[in-house]
Short mmCIF file of C-alpha atoms in Angstrom, two decimals:
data_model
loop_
_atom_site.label_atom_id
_atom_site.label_comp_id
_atom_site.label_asym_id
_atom_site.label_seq_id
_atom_site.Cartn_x
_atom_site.Cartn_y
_atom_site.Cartn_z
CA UNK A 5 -63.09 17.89 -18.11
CA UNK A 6 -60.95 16.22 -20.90
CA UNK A 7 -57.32 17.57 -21.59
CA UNK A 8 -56.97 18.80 -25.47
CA UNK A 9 -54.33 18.40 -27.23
CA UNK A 10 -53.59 20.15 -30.63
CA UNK A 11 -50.64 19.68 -32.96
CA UNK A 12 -49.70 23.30 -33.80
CA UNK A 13 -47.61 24.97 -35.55
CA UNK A 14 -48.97 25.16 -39.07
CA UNK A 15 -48.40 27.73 -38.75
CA UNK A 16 -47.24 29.21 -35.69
CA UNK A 17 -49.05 32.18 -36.07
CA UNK A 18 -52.29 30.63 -36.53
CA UNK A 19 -51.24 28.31 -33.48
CA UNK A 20 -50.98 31.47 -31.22
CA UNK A 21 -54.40 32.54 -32.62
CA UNK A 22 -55.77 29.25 -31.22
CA UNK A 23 -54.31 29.95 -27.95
CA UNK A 24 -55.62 33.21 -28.08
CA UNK A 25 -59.09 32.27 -28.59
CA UNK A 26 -58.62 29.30 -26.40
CA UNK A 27 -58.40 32.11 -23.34
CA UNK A 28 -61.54 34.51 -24.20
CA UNK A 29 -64.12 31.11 -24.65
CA UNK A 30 -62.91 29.31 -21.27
CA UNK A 31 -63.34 33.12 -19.42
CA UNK A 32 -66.21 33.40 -21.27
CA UNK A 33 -67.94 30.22 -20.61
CA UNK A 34 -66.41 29.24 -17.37
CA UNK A 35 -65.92 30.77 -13.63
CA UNK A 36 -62.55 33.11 -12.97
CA UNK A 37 -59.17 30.68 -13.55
CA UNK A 38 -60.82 27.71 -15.08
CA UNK A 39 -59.54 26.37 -18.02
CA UNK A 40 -59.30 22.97 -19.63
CA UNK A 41 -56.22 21.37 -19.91
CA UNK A 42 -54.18 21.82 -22.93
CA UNK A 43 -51.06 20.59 -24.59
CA UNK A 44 -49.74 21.52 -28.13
CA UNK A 45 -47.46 19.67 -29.80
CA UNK A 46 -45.77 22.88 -32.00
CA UNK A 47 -43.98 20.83 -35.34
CA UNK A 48 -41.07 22.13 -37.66
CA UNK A 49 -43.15 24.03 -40.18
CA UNK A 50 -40.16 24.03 -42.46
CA UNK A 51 -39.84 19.91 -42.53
CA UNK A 52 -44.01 19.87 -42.75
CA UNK A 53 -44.10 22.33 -45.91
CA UNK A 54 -41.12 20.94 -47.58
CA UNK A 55 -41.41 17.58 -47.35
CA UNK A 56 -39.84 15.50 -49.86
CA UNK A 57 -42.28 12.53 -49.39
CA UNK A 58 -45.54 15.02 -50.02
CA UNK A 59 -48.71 14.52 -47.80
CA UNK A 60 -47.43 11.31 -47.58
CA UNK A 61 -44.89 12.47 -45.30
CA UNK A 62 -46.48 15.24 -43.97
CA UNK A 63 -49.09 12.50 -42.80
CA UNK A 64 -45.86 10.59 -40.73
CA UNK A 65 -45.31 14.20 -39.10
CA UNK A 66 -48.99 14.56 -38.21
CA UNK A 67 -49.28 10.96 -36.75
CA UNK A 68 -45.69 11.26 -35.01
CA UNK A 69 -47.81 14.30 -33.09
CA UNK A 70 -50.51 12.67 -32.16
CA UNK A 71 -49.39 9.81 -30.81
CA UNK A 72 -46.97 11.80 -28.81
CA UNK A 73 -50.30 14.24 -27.81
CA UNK A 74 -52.12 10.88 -26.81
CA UNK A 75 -48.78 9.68 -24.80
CA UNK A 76 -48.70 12.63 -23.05
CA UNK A 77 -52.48 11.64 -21.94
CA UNK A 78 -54.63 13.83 -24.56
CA UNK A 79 -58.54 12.60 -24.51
CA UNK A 80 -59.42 14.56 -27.70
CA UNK A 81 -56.59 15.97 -30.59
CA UNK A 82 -57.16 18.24 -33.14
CA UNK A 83 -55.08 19.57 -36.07
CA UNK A 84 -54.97 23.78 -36.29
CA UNK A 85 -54.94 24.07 -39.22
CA UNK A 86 -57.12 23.06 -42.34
CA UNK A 87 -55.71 21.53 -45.07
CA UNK A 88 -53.61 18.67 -43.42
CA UNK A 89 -57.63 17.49 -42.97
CA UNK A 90 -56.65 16.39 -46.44
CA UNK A 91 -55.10 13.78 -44.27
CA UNK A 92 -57.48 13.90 -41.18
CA UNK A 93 -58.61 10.36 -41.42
CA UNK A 94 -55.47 8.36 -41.70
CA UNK A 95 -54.14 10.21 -38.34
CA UNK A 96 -57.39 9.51 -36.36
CA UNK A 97 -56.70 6.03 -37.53
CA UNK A 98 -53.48 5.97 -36.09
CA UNK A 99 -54.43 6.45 -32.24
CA UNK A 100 -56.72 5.46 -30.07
CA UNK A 101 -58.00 9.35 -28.80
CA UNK A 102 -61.11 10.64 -30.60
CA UNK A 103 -60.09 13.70 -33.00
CA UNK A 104 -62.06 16.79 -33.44
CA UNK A 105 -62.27 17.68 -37.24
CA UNK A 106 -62.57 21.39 -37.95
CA UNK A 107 -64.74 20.74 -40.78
CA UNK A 108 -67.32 19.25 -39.05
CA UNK A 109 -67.53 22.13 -37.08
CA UNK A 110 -67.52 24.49 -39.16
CA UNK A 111 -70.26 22.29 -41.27
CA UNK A 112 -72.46 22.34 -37.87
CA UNK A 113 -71.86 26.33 -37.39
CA UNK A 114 -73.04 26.99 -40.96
CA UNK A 115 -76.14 25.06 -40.64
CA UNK A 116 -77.16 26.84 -37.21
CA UNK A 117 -76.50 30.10 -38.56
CA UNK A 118 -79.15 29.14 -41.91
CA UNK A 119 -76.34 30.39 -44.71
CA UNK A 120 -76.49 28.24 -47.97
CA UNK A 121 -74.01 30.11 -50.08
CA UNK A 122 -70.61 30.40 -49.76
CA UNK A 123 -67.30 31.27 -50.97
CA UNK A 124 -64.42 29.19 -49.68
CA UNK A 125 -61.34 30.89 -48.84
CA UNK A 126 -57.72 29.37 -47.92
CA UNK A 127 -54.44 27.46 -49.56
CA UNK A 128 -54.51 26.49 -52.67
CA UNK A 129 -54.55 23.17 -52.04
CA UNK A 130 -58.40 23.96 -49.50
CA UNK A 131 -59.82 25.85 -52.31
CA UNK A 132 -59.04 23.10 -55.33
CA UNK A 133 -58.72 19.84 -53.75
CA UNK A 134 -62.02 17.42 -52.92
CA UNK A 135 -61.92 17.32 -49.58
CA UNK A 136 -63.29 20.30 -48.27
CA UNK A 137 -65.51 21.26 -51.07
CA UNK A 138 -67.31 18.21 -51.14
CA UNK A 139 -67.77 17.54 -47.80
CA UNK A 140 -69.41 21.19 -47.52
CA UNK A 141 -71.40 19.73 -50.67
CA UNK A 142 -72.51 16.87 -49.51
CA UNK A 143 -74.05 18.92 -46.16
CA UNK A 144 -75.99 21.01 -48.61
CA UNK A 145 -74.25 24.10 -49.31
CA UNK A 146 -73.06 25.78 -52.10
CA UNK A 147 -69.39 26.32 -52.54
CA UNK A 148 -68.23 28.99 -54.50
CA UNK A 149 -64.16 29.67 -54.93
CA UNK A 150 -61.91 32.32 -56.80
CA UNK A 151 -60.62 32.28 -60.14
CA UNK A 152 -56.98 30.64 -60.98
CA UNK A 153 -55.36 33.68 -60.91
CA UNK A 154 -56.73 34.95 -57.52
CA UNK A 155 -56.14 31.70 -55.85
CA UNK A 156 -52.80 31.69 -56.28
CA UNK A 157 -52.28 35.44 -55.23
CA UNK A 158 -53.81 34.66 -51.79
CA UNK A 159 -51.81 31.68 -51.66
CA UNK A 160 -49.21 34.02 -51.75
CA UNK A 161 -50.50 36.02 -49.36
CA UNK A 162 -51.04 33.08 -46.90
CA UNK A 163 -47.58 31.75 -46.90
CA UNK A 164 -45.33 34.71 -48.02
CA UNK A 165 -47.15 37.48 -45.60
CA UNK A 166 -49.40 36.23 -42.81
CA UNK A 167 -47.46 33.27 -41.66
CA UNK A 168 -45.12 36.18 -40.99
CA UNK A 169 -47.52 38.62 -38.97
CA UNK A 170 -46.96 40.81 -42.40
CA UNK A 171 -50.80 42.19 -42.75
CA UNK A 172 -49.73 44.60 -46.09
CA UNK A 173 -52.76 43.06 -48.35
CA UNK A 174 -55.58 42.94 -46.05
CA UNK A 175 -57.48 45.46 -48.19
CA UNK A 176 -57.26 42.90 -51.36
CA UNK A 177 -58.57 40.14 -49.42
CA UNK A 178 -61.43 42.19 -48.49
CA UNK A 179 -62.19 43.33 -51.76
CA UNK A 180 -61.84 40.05 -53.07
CA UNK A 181 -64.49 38.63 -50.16
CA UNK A 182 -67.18 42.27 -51.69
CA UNK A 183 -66.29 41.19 -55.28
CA UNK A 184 -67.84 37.99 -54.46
CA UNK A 185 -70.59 39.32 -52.51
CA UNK A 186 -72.01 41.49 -55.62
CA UNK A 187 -71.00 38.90 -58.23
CA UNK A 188 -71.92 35.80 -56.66
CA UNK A 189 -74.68 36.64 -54.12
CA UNK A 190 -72.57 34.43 -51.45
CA UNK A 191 -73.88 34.54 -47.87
CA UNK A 192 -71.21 33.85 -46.19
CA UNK A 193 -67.42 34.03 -46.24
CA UNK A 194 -65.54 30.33 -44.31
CA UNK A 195 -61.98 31.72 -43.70
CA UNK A 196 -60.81 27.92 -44.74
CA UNK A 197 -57.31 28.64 -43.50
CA UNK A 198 -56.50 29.48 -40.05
CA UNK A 199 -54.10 32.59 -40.82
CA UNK A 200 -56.91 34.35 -42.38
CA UNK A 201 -58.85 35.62 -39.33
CA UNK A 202 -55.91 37.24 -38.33
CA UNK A 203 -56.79 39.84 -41.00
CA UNK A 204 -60.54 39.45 -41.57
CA UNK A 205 -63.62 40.07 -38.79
CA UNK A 206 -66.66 39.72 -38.55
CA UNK A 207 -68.06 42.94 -39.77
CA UNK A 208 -65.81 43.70 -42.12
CA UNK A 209 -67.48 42.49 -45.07
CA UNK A 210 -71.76 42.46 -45.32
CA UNK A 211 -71.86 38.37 -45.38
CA UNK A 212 -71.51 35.95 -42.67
CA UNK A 213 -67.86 35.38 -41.40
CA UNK A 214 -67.10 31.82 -40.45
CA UNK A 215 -64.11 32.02 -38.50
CA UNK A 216 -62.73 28.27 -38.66
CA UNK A 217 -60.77 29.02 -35.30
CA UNK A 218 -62.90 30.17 -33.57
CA UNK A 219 -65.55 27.64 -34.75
CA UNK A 220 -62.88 24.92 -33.98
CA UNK A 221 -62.05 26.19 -30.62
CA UNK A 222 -65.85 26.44 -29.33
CA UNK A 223 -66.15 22.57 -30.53
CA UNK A 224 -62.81 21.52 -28.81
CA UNK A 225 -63.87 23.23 -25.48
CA UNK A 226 -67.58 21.86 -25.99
CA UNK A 227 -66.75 18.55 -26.46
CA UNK A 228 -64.03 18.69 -23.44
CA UNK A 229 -66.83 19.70 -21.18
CA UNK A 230 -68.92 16.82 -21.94
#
């Protein structure tokens, strides 16, 4: 089995979702006390969110990881989070380990499960800037995202409240998910940045709920068992 390694930490609660998750798919698909091999590589959040250099920089603390990851004898790397994929490609360029995007995952769960439709959740920066949206575009869906004003409130949300375990505006998330459910006929619901599933379940909302964690995790493990 291949030993993961995932550069955490953006944020650290969505890191200790991924561990979370980690646990219930190796108990679920393996025999009692086997589970693949993992290291995470946890980075300053504070010197990745505020970096003076932009994604430029915040590329350098990426690739910094994963080289350490693929020193410390990683076989596959991922990122936990989903919009440093902005910079996916130049960090798998920089090693020598196959990454695991969480994009394509998610792209392959939304095809099995037959949804077309979809409204895009996450950071600002996942729900205006190309490379999400067009990579869900060019796979054949349809990507719907909120208005100005309601991306930047659950941008708020994201960074000011869930990175912090603070759950206070659940409800509005949810009604913002029905909203676009009644408006927009979406199918499904991709929870585009990892903090949201802390708040959001399957169930909660009548449309499909693509947790990217979960999704991500599932591919990691798959692809370590190969």
């Amino acid at each position: 089995m291949k030993r993961i390694g995932i550069i955490g930490g953006t944020s650290p609660e969505a890191t200790c979702y991924y561990y979370k998750k980690y646990l219930e798919i190796s108990r679920e698909k393996f025999e009692p006390y086997v589970f693949p091999e993992l290291i995470i590589y946890s980075i300053n959040f504070k010197e990745f969110i505020h970096n003076p250099n932009g994604w430029e920089g915040r590329k350098e603390i990426l690739i910094k990881a994963a080289k350490a990851l693929e020193r410390a004898g990683a076989e596959i790397i991922s990122l936990s989070a989903n919009t440093p994929h902005i910079v996916f490609p130049d960090v798998q360029k920089a090693i020598n380990v196959p990454m695991v995007s969480i994009i394509d995952a998610l792209i392959e769960e939304m095809k099995r499960r037959g949804v077309i439709k979809v409204l895009l959740l996450g950071t600002k920066t996942t729900m205006t800037a190309d490379f999400y949206k067009n990579a869900l575009r060019e796979a054949g869906f349809e990507v719907v995202t909120p208005s100005e004003e309601e991306m930047d409130e659950l941008n708020r949300i994201i960074t000011e409240e869930l990175m912090f375990e603070d759950f206070t505006s659940r409800n509005w998330v949810i009604d913002l998910i029905n909203r676009y459910i009644e408006r927009e006929g979406i199918e499904g619901v991709i929870l585009g940045c990892t903090e949201l599933p802390l708040i959001v379940k399957s169930g909660d909302v009548p449309a499909e709920v693509f947790d990217t964690v979960e999704i991500h995790m599932r591919k990691l493990i798959e692809v370590a068992s190969e």
